[in-house]
Short mmCIF file of N, CA and C in Angstrom, two decimals:
data_model
loop_
_atom_site.label_atom_id
_atom_site.label_comp_id
_atom_site.label_asym_id
_atom_site.label_seq_id
_atom_site.Cartn_x
_atom_site.Cartn_y
_atom_site.Cartn_z
N UNK A 50 -52.26 66.12 93.43
CA UNK A 50 -53.40 65.27 93.83
C UNK A 50 -53.00 63.80 93.69
N UNK A 51 -52.17 63.34 94.59
CA UNK A 51 -51.77 61.92 94.55
C UNK A 51 -52.75 61.10 95.38
N UNK A 52 -53.22 60.01 94.81
CA UNK A 52 -54.14 59.14 95.56
C UNK A 52 -53.34 58.40 96.62
N UNK A 53 -53.84 58.37 97.86
CA UNK A 53 -53.12 57.67 98.93
C UNK A 53 -52.97 56.18 98.62
N UNK A 54 -51.90 55.59 99.10
CA UNK A 54 -51.69 54.15 98.86
C UNK A 54 -52.80 53.36 99.53
N UNK A 55 -53.17 52.24 98.90
CA UNK A 55 -54.24 51.43 99.45
C UNK A 55 -55.60 51.79 98.89
N UNK A 56 -55.63 52.88 98.09
CA UNK A 56 -56.91 53.25 97.49
C UNK A 56 -57.23 52.31 96.32
N UNK A 57 -58.47 52.34 95.86
CA UNK A 57 -58.87 51.51 94.71
C UNK A 57 -58.07 51.95 93.49
N UNK A 58 -57.79 50.99 92.63
CA UNK A 58 -57.02 51.30 91.43
C UNK A 58 -57.86 52.21 90.53
N UNK A 59 -57.23 53.12 89.81
CA UNK A 59 -57.98 53.97 88.88
C UNK A 59 -58.75 53.11 87.87
N UNK A 60 -59.85 53.66 87.38
CA UNK A 60 -60.73 52.89 86.49
C UNK A 60 -59.97 52.44 85.25
N UNK A 61 -59.11 53.33 84.73
CA UNK A 61 -58.39 53.00 83.49
C UNK A 61 -57.53 51.75 83.71
N UNK A 62 -56.77 51.75 84.83
CA UNK A 62 -55.92 50.60 85.13
C UNK A 62 -56.77 49.36 85.35
N UNK A 63 -57.87 49.51 86.05
CA UNK A 63 -58.75 48.38 86.32
C UNK A 63 -59.25 47.76 85.02
N UNK A 64 -59.64 48.60 84.08
CA UNK A 64 -60.11 48.10 82.79
C UNK A 64 -59.02 47.34 82.07
N UNK A 65 -57.78 47.87 82.16
CA UNK A 65 -56.67 47.21 81.50
C UNK A 65 -56.42 45.84 82.13
N UNK A 66 -56.51 45.79 83.47
CA UNK A 66 -56.29 44.52 84.18
C UNK A 66 -57.37 43.52 83.77
N UNK A 67 -58.62 43.97 83.74
CA UNK A 67 -59.72 43.08 83.34
C UNK A 67 -59.48 42.55 81.93
N UNK A 68 -59.02 43.43 81.05
CA UNK A 68 -58.76 43.03 79.67
C UNK A 68 -57.67 41.96 79.63
N UNK A 69 -56.60 42.18 80.39
CA UNK A 69 -55.50 41.21 80.41
C UNK A 69 -55.99 39.87 80.96
N UNK A 70 -56.80 39.91 82.03
CA UNK A 70 -57.33 38.68 82.61
C UNK A 70 -58.18 37.94 81.59
N UNK A 71 -59.04 38.69 80.88
CA UNK A 71 -59.91 38.06 79.89
C UNK A 71 -59.07 37.42 78.79
N UNK A 72 -58.03 38.15 78.34
CA UNK A 72 -57.17 37.62 77.28
C UNK A 72 -56.49 36.33 77.74
N UNK A 73 -55.97 36.34 78.99
CA UNK A 73 -55.33 35.14 79.53
C UNK A 73 -56.32 33.99 79.59
N UNK A 74 -57.53 34.30 80.07
CA UNK A 74 -58.56 33.26 80.22
C UNK A 74 -58.90 32.65 78.87
N UNK A 75 -59.14 33.52 77.88
CA UNK A 75 -59.49 33.03 76.54
C UNK A 75 -58.34 32.22 75.95
N UNK A 76 -57.11 32.72 76.13
CA UNK A 76 -55.95 32.00 75.62
C UNK A 76 -55.84 30.61 76.22
N UNK A 77 -56.08 30.52 77.54
CA UNK A 77 -56.02 29.22 78.21
C UNK A 77 -57.09 28.29 77.64
N UNK A 78 -58.31 28.82 77.47
CA UNK A 78 -59.39 27.99 76.92
C UNK A 78 -59.03 27.49 75.53
N UNK A 79 -58.48 28.39 74.70
CA UNK A 79 -58.12 28.01 73.33
C UNK A 79 -57.04 26.92 73.36
N UNK A 80 -56.06 27.08 74.26
CA UNK A 80 -54.99 26.10 74.34
C UNK A 80 -55.55 24.74 74.78
N UNK A 81 -56.45 24.75 75.76
CA UNK A 81 -57.05 23.48 76.23
C UNK A 81 -57.83 22.83 75.09
N UNK A 82 -58.65 23.63 74.42
CA UNK A 82 -59.46 23.08 73.32
C UNK A 82 -58.55 22.55 72.22
N UNK A 83 -57.49 23.29 71.90
CA UNK A 83 -56.56 22.86 70.86
C UNK A 83 -55.88 21.55 71.26
N UNK A 84 -55.47 21.46 72.53
CA UNK A 84 -54.82 20.24 73.01
C UNK A 84 -55.77 19.05 72.91
N UNK A 85 -57.01 19.25 73.32
CA UNK A 85 -58.00 18.16 73.26
C UNK A 85 -58.20 17.72 71.81
N UNK A 86 -58.37 18.68 70.91
CA UNK A 86 -58.58 18.35 69.50
C UNK A 86 -57.36 17.61 68.95
N UNK A 87 -56.17 18.06 69.36
CA UNK A 87 -54.93 17.44 68.89
C UNK A 87 -54.87 15.97 69.31
N UNK A 88 -55.15 15.72 70.61
CA UNK A 88 -55.08 14.35 71.11
C UNK A 88 -56.17 13.48 70.48
N UNK A 89 -57.35 14.07 70.26
CA UNK A 89 -58.42 13.31 69.62
C UNK A 89 -58.01 12.93 68.20
N UNK A 90 -57.41 13.87 67.48
CA UNK A 90 -56.96 13.59 66.11
C UNK A 90 -55.89 12.49 66.14
N UNK A 91 -54.98 12.56 67.10
CA UNK A 91 -53.94 11.53 67.20
C UNK A 91 -54.59 10.17 67.45
N UNK A 92 -55.54 10.12 68.38
CA UNK A 92 -56.21 8.86 68.68
C UNK A 92 -56.94 8.30 67.47
N UNK A 93 -57.58 9.20 66.71
CA UNK A 93 -58.31 8.73 65.52
C UNK A 93 -57.34 8.20 64.48
N UNK A 94 -56.18 8.86 64.32
CA UNK A 94 -55.23 8.44 63.30
C UNK A 94 -54.60 7.10 63.66
N UNK A 95 -54.46 6.81 64.94
CA UNK A 95 -53.77 5.59 65.36
C UNK A 95 -54.67 4.37 65.26
N UNK A 96 -55.97 4.58 65.03
CA UNK A 96 -56.85 3.41 64.96
C UNK A 96 -56.67 2.67 63.64
#
């Protein structure tokens, strides 16, 4: 019972992809927030 090519991805794989996307998204947000906080701290220290 092989699914023909071009069919929707199995639910299990789809869930894994969604999880990876969410992890990437959260990681990017954390990095941006960390970078902003870092630069703000640098600016405050240089005053």
